[in-house]
Tab-separated table of C-alpha atoms (C1' of nucleotides) in Angstrom:
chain	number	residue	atom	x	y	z
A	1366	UNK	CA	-133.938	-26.442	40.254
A	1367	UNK	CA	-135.250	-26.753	36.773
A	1368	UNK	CA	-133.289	-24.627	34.345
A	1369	UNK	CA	-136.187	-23.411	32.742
A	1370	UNK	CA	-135.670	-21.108	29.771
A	1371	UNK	CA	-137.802	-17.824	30.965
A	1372	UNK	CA	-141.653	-17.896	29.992
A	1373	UNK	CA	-143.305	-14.782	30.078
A	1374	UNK	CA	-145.907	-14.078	33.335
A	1375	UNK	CA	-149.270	-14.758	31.214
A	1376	UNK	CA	-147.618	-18.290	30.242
A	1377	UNK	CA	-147.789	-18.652	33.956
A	1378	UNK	CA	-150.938	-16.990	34.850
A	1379	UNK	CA	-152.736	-19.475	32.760
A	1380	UNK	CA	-151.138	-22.517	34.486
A	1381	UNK	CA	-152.141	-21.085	37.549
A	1382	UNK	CA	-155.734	-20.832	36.396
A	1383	UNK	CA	-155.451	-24.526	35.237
A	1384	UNK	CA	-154.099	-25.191	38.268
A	1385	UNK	CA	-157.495	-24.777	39.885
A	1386	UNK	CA	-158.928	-27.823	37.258
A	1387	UNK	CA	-159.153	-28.637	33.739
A	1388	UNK	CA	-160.883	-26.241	31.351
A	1389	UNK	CA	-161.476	-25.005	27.617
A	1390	UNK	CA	-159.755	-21.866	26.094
A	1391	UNK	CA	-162.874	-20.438	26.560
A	1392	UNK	CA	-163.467	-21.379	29.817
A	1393	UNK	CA	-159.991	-20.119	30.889
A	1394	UNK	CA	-160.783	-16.629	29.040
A	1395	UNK	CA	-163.390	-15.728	31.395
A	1396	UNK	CA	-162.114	-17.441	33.847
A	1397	UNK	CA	-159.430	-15.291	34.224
A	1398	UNK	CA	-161.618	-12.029	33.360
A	1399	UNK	CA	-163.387	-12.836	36.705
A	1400	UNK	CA	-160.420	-13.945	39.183
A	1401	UNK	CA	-157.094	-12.035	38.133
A	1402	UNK	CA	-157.986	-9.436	35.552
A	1403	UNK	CA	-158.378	-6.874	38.370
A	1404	UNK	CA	-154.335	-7.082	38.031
A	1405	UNK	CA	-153.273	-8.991	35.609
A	1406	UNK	CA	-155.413	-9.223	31.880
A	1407	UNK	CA	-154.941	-11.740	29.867
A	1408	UNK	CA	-157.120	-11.684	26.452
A	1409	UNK	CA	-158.980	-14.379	25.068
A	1410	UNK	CA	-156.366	-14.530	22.146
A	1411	UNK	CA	-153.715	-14.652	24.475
A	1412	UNK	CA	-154.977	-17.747	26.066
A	1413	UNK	CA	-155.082	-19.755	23.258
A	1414	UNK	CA	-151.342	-18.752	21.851
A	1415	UNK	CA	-150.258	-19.877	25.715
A	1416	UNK	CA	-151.979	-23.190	25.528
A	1417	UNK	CA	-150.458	-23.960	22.376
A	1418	UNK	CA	-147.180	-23.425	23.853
A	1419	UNK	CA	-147.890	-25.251	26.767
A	1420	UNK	CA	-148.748	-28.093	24.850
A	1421	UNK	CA	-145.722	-28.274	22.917
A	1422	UNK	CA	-143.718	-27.900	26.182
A	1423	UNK	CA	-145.630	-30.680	28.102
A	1424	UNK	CA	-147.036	-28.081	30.640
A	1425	UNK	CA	-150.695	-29.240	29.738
A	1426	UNK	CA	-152.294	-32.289	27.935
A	1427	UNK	CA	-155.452	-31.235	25.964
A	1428	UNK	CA	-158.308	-33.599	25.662
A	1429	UNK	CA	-160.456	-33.176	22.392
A	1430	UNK	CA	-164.505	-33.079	23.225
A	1431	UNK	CA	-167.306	-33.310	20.515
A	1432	UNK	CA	-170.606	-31.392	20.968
A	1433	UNK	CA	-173.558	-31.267	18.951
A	1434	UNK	CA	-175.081	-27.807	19.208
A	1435	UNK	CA	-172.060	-26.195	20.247
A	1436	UNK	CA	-168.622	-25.898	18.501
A	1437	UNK	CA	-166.336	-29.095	20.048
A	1438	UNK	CA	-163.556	-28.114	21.909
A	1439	UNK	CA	-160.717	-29.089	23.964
A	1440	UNK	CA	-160.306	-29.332	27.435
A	1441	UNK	CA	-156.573	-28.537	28.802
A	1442	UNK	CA	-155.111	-29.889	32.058
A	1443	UNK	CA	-151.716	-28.867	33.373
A	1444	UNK	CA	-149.109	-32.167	33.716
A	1445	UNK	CA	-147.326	-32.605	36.703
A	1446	UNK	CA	-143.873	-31.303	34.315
A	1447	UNK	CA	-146.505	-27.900	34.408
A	1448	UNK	CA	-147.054	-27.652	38.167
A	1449	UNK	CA	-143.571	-28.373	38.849
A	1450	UNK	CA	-142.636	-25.267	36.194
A	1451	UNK	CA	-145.322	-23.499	37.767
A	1452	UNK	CA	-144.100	-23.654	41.364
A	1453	UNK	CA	-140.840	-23.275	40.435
A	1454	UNK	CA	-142.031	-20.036	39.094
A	1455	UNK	CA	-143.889	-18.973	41.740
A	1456	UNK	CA	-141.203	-19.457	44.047
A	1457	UNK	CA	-138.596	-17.154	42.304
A	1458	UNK	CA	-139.124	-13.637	43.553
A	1459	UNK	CA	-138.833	-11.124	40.577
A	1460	UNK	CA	-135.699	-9.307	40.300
A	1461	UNK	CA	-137.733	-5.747	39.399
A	1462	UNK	CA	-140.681	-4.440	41.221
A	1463	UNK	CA	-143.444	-3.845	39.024
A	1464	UNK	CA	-143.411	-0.812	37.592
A	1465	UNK	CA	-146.543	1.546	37.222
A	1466	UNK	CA	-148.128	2.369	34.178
A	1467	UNK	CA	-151.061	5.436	34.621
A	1468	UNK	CA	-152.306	7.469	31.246
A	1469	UNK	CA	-153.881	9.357	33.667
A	1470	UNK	CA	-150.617	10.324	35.996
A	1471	UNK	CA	-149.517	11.166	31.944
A	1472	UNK	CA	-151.796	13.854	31.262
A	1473	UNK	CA	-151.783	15.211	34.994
A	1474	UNK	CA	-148.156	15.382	34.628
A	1475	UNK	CA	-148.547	17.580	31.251
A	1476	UNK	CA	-151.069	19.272	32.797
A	1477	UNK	CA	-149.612	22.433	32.801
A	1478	UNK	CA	-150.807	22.619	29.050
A	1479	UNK	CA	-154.277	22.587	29.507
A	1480	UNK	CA	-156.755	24.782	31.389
A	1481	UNK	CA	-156.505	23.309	34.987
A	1482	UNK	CA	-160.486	23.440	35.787
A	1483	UNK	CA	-160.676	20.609	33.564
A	1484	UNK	CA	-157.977	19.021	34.617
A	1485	UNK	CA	-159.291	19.036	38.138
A	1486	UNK	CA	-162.565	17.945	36.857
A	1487	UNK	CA	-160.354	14.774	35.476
A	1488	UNK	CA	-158.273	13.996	39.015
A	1489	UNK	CA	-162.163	14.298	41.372
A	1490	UNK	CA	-163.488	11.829	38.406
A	1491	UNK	CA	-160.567	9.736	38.578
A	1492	UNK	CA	-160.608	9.571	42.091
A	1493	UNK	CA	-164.546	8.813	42.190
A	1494	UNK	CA	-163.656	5.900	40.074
A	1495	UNK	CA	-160.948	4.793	42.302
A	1496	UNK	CA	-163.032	4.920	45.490
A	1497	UNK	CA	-166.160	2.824	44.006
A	1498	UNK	CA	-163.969	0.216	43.077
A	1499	UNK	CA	-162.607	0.209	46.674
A	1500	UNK	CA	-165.405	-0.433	48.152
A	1501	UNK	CA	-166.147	-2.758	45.800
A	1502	UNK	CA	-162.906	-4.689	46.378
A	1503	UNK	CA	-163.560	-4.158	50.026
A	1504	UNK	CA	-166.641	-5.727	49.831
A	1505	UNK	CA	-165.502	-9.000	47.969
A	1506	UNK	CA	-162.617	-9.009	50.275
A	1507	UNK	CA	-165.452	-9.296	53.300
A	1508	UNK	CA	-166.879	-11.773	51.791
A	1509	UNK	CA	-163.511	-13.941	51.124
A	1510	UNK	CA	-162.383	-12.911	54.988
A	1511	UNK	CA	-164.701	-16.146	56.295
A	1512	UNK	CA	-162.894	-18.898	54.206
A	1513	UNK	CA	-159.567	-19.663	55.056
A	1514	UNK	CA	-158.857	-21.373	51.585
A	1515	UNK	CA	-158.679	-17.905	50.030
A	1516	UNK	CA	-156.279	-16.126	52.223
A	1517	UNK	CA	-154.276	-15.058	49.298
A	1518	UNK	CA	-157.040	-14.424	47.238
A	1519	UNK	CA	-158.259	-12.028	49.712
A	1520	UNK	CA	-154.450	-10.545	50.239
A	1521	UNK	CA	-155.130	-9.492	46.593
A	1522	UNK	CA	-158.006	-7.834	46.972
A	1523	UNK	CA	-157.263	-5.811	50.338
A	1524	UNK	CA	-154.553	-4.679	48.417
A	1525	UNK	CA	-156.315	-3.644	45.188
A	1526	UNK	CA	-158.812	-2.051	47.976
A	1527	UNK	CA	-156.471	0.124	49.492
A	1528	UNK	CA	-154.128	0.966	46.673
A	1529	UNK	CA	-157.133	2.780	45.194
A	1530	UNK	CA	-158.322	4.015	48.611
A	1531	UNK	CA	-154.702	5.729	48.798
A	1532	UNK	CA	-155.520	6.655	45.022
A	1533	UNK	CA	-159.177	8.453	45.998
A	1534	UNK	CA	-157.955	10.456	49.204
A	1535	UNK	CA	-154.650	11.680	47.330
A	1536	UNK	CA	-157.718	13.126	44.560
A	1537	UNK	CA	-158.994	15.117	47.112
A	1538	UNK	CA	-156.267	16.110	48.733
A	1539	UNK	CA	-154.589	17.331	45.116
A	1540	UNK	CA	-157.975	19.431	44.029
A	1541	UNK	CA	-157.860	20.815	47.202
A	1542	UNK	CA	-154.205	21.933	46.453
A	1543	UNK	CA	-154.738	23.028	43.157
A	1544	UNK	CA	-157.713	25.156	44.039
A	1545	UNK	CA	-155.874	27.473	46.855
A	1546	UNK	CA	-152.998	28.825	44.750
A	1547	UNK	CA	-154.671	31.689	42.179
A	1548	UNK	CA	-156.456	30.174	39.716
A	1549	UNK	CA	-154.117	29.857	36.413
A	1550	UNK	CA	-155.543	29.975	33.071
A	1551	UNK	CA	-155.220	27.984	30.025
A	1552	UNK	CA	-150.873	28.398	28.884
A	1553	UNK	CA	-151.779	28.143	25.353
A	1554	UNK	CA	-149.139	30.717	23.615
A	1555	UNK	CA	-145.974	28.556	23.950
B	1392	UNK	CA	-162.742	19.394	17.686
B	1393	UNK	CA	-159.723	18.042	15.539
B	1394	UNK	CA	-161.101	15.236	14.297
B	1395	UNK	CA	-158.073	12.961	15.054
B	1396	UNK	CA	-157.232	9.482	14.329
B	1397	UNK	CA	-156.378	7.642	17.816
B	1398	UNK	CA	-152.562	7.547	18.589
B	1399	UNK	CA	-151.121	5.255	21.673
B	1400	UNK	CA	-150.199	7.267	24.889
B	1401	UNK	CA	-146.661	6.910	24.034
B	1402	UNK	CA	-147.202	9.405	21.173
B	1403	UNK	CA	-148.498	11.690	23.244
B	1404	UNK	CA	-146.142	11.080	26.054
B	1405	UNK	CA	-142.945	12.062	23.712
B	1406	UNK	CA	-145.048	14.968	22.574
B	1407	UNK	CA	-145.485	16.040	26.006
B	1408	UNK	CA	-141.370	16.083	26.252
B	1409	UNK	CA	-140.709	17.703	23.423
B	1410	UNK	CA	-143.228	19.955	24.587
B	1411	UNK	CA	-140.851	21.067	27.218
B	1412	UNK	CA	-138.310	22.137	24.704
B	1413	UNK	CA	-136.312	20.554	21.205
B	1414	UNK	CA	-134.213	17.563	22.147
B	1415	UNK	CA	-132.877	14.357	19.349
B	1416	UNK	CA	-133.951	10.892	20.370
B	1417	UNK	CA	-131.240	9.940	22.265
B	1418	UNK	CA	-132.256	12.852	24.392
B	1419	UNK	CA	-135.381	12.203	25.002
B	1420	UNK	CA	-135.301	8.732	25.382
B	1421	UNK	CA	-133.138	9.447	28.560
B	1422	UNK	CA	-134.984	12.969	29.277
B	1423	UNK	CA	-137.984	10.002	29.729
B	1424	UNK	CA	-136.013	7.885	31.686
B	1425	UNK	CA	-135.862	10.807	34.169
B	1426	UNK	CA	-139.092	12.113	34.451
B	1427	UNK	CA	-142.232	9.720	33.453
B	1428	UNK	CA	-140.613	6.666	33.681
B	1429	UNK	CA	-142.497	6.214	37.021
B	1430	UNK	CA	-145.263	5.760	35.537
B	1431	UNK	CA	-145.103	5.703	31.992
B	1432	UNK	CA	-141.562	3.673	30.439
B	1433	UNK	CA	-140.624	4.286	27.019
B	1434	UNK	CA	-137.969	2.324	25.248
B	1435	UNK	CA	-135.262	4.017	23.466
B	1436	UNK	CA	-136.564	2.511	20.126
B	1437	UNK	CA	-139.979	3.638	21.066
B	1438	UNK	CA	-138.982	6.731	20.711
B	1439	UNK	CA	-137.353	6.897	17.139
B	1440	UNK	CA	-140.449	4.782	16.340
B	1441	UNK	CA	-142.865	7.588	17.831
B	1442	UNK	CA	-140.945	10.560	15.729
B	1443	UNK	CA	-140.649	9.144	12.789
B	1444	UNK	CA	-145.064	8.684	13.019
B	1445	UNK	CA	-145.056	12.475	14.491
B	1446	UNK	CA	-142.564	13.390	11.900
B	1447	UNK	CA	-145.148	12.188	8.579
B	1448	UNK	CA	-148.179	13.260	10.714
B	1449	UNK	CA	-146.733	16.986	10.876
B	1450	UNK	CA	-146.301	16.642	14.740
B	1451	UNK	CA	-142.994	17.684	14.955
B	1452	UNK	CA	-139.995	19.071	12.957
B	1453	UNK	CA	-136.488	17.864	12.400
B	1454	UNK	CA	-133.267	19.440	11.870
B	1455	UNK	CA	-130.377	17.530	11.452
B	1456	UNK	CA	-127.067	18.357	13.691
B	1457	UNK	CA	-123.678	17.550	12.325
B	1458	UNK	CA	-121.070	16.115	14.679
B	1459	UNK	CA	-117.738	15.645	14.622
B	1460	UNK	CA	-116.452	13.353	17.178
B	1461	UNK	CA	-120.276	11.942	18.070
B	1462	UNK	CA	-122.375	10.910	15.541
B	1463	UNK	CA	-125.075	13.239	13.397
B	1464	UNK	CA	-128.682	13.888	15.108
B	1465	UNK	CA	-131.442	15.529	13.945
B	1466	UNK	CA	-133.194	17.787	16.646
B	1467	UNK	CA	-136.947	17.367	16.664
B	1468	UNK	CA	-139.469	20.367	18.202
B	1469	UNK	CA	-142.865	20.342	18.283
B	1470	UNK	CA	-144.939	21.989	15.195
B	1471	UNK	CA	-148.136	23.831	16.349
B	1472	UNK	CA	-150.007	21.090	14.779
B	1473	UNK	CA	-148.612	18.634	17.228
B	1474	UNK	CA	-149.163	21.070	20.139
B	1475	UNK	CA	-152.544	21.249	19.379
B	1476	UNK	CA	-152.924	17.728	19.208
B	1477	UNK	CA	-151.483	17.109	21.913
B	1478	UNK	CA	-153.816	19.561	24.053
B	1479	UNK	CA	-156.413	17.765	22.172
B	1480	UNK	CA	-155.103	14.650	23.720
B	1481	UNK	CA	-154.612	16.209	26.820
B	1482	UNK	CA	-158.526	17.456	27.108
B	1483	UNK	CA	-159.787	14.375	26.731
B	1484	UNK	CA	-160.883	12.295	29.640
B	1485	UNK	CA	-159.703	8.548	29.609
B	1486	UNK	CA	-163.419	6.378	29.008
B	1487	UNK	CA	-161.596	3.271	31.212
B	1488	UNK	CA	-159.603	3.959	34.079
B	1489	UNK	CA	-155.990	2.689	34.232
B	1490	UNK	CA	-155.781	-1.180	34.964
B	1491	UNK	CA	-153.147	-2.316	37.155
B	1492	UNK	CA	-150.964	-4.705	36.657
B	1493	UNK	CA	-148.589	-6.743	39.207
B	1494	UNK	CA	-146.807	-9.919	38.568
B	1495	UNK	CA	-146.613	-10.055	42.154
B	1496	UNK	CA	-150.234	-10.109	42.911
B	1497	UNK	CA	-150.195	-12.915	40.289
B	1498	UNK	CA	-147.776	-15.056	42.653
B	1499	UNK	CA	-149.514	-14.281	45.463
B	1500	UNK	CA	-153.038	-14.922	44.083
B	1501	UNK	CA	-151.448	-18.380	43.423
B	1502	UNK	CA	-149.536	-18.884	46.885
B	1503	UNK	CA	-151.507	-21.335	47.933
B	1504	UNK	CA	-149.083	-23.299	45.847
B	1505	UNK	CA	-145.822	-22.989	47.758
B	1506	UNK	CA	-144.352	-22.823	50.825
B	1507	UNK	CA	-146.284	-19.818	52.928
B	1508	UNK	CA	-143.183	-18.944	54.549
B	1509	UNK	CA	-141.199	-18.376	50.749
B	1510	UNK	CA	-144.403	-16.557	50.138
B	1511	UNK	CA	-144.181	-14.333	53.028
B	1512	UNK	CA	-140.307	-13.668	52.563
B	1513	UNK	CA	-141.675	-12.498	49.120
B	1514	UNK	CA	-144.319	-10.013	50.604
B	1515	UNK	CA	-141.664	-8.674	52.915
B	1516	UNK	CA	-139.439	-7.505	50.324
B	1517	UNK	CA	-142.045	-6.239	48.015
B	1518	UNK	CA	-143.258	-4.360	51.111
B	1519	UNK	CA	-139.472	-3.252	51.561
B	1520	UNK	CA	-138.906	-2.142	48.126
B	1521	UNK	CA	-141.999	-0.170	48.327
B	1522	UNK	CA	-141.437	1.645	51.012
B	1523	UNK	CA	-137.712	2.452	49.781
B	1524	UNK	CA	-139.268	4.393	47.031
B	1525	UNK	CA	-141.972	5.996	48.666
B	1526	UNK	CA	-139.580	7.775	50.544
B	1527	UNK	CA	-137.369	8.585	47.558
B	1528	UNK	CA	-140.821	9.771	45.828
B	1529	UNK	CA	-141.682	11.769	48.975
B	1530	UNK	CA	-138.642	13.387	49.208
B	1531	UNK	CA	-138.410	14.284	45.802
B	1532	UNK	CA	-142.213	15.814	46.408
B	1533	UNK	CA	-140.409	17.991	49.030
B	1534	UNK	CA	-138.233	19.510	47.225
B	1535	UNK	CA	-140.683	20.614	44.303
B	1536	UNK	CA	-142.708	22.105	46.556
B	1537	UNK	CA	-141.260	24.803	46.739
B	1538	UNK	CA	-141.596	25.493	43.094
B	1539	UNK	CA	-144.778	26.677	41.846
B	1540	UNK	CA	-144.339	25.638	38.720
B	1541	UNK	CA	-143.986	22.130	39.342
B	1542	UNK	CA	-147.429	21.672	40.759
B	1543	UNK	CA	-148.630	19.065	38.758
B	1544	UNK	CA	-145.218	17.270	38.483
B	1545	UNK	CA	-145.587	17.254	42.410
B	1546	UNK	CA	-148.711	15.508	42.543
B	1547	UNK	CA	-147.626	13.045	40.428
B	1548	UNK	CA	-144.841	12.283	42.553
B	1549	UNK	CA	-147.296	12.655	45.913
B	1550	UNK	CA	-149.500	9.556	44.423
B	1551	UNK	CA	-146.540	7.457	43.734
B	1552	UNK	CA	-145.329	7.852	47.180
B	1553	UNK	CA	-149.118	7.749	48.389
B	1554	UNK	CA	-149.658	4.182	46.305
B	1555	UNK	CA	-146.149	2.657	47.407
B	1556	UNK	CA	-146.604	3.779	51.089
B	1557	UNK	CA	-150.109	2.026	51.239
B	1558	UNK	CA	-148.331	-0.877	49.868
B	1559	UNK	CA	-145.915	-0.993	52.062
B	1560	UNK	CA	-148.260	-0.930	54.688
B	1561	UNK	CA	-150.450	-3.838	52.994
B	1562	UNK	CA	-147.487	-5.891	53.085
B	1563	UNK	CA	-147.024	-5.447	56.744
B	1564	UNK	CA	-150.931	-6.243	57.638
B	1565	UNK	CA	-150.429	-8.917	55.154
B	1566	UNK	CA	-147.496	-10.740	57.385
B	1567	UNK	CA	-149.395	-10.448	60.049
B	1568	UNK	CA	-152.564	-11.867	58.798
B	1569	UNK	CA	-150.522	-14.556	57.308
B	1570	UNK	CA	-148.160	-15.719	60.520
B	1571	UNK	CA	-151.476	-15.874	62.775
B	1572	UNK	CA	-152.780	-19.320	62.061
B	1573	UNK	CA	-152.187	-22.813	62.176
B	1574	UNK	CA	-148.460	-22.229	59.557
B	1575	UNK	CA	-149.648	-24.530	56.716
B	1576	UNK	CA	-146.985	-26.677	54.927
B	1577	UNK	CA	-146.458	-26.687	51.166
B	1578	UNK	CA	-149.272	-27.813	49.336
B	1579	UNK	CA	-147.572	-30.115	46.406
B	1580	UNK	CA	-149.901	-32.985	45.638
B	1581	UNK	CA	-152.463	-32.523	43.298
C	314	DA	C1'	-104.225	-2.509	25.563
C	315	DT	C1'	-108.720	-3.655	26.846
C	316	DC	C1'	-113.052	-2.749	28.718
C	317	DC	C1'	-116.859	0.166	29.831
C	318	DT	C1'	-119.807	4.052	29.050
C	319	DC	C1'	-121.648	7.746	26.114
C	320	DA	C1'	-123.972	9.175	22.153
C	321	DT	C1'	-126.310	8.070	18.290
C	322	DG	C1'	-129.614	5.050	16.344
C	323	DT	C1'	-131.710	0.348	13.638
C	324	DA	C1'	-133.565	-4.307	13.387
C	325	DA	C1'	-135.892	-8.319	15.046
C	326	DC	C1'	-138.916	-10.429	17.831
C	327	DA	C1'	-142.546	-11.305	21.133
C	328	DC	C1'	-146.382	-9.820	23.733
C	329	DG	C1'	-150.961	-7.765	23.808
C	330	DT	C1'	-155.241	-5.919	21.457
C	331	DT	C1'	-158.742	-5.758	18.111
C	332	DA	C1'	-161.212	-7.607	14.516
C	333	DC	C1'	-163.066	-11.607	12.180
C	334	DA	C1'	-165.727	-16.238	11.754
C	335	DT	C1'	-169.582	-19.281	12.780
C	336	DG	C1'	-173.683	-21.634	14.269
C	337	DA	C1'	-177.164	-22.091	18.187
C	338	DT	C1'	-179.872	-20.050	21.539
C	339	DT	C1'	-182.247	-16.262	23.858
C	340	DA	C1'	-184.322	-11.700	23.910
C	341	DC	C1'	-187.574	-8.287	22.193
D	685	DG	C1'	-187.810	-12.292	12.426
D	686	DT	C1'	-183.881	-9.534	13.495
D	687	DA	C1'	-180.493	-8.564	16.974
D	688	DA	C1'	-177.708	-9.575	20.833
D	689	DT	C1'	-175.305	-13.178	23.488
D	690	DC	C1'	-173.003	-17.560	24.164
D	691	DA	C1'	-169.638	-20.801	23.018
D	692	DT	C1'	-165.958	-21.864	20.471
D	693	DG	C1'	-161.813	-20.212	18.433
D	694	DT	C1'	-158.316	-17.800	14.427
D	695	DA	C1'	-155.987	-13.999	12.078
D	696	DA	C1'	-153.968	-9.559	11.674
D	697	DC	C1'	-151.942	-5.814	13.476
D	698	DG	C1'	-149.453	-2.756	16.487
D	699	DT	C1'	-147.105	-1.751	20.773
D	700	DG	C1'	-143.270	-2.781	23.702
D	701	DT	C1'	-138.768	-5.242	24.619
D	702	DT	C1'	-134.298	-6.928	23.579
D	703	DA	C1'	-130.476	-7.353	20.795
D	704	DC	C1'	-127.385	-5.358	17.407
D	705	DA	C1'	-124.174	-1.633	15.297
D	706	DT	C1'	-120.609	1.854	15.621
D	707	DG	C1'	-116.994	4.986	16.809
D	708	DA	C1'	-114.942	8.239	20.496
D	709	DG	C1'	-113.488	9.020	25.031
D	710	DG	C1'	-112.516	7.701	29.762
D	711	DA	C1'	-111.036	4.179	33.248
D	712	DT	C1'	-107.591	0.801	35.049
DNA sequence: ATCCTCATGTAACACGTTACATGATTAC
DNA sequence: GTAATCATGTAACGTGTTACATGAGGAT
């Protein structure tokens, strides 16, 4: 409905966070390092630059507060013009999936270049990694499965949990593939 | 053991191509399109960006192409120096693992904000789309099986279709979990 | 004839990351 | 008493994205 000139997603991301009640820069900054950075990271510079904008658009009034032993600051609230952009946001479903972005699929694609023991060393740590922090997901999403005002918060986190479950058993499975064939060594020559 | 200045992935990922053979920018902008776009885009201007640093670093080496009907290109290949490097780069295990990051997950970490049922339409075509190209990843998986030297190409393309099947699946159990109770109506005030 | 795509790239901008600043408290 | 952390933010830089340029060849 609103013909909103596009914003980019951490604009957004940070009225969401707002959404939840007023807070400082600060406050938003770790904020958002403890509820979304699991998939979406949004640094402490990068909040402030938003909330500027915001401002200027209306999205969010800022209230100035004085303290003695600590710096003052300023506490932001999104407007109702905000939550309205906001929703409207929310509600348009993105034209492009998200695409994937892995350093790590990078070198394993390359890997051809480099002596595959220690490339296989790379994929079993990479999918230790991935299967502690599935359980760990797992384990917050247990803990969100009794209150029903976090349904989507938990829908994050199963998914985060079994992305990287996915991401753990395909580990095995590919140093279990690489290991049958004859063991290649190192193509350094060209 | 080269004691080497930290370059961004991309650097190393249009190493890696030209690894693979001599090709001008245009080339392997699109040769990139083809092959790690899956998981690692690079823009076209990336790329002339990237060669020119590999070019002064002694990375790579250019010969330029006259044209008649096209215009000129120079041809870049990679110098020793750069292969080495890139190995280098290559060896090296990644201290953090690879962060996701979803604009989706965003919206539905927030969905608490709009209608559930707009929310769920979104989930169903995310789920949709995923499961599209996890069987366009699988199948491309099954036919570089059968080449040996496209093992580690292949398991690149086995996690993508891994990831995006498990999504898919999500997105189902997520429907589900969703639809079961009470349907809640859009949650506008306040 | 005009429009679109291919084949080459360059330029501008905007997002994201890292480093810097500063004073009070807490830790050792 | 020096060092790390907290609580506030700002500044600088570098990656990534989008728009611009240009001429030939193919499509309709």
């Amino acid at each position: 409905m609103s013909p909103q000139e596009k914003l980019p997603a951490t604009t957004y991301a940070v009225m969401g966070l707002l959404s939840q009640g007023p807070r400082s820069g600060y406050d938003l900054a770790s904020y958002a390092e403890m509820s979304i950075a699991n998939f979406w990271s949004v640094a402490k510079s990068q909040v402030y630059r938003e909330l500027s904008r915001l401002e200027s658009l209306g999205f969010v009034d800022a209230t100035e507060v004085k303290q003695q032993a600590l710096p003052d600051k300023r506490i932001y609230s999104l407007t109702k013009k905000g939550e309205a952009a906001l929703i409207d946001w929310l509600n348009t479903p993105q034209p492009q999936p998200d695409r994937m972005r892995s350093m790590f699929l990078l070198k394993v694609f390359f890997g051809n270049l480099i002596d595959s023991d220690e490339l296989i060393r790379m994929i079993e740590d990479h999918g230790q990694d991935a299967r502690e922090t599935s359980i760990r997901l797992s384990s917050i999403a247990e803990q969100l499965e009794t209150d029903p005002n976090m349904e989507y918060v938990l829908a994050t986190a199963r998914l985060g949990a079994k992305v990287l479950e996915a991401t753990a058993d395909w580990a095995d499975e590919t140093i279990k593939a690489l290991k049958k064939p004859a063991k290649r060594k190192v193509n350094k020559g060209r």
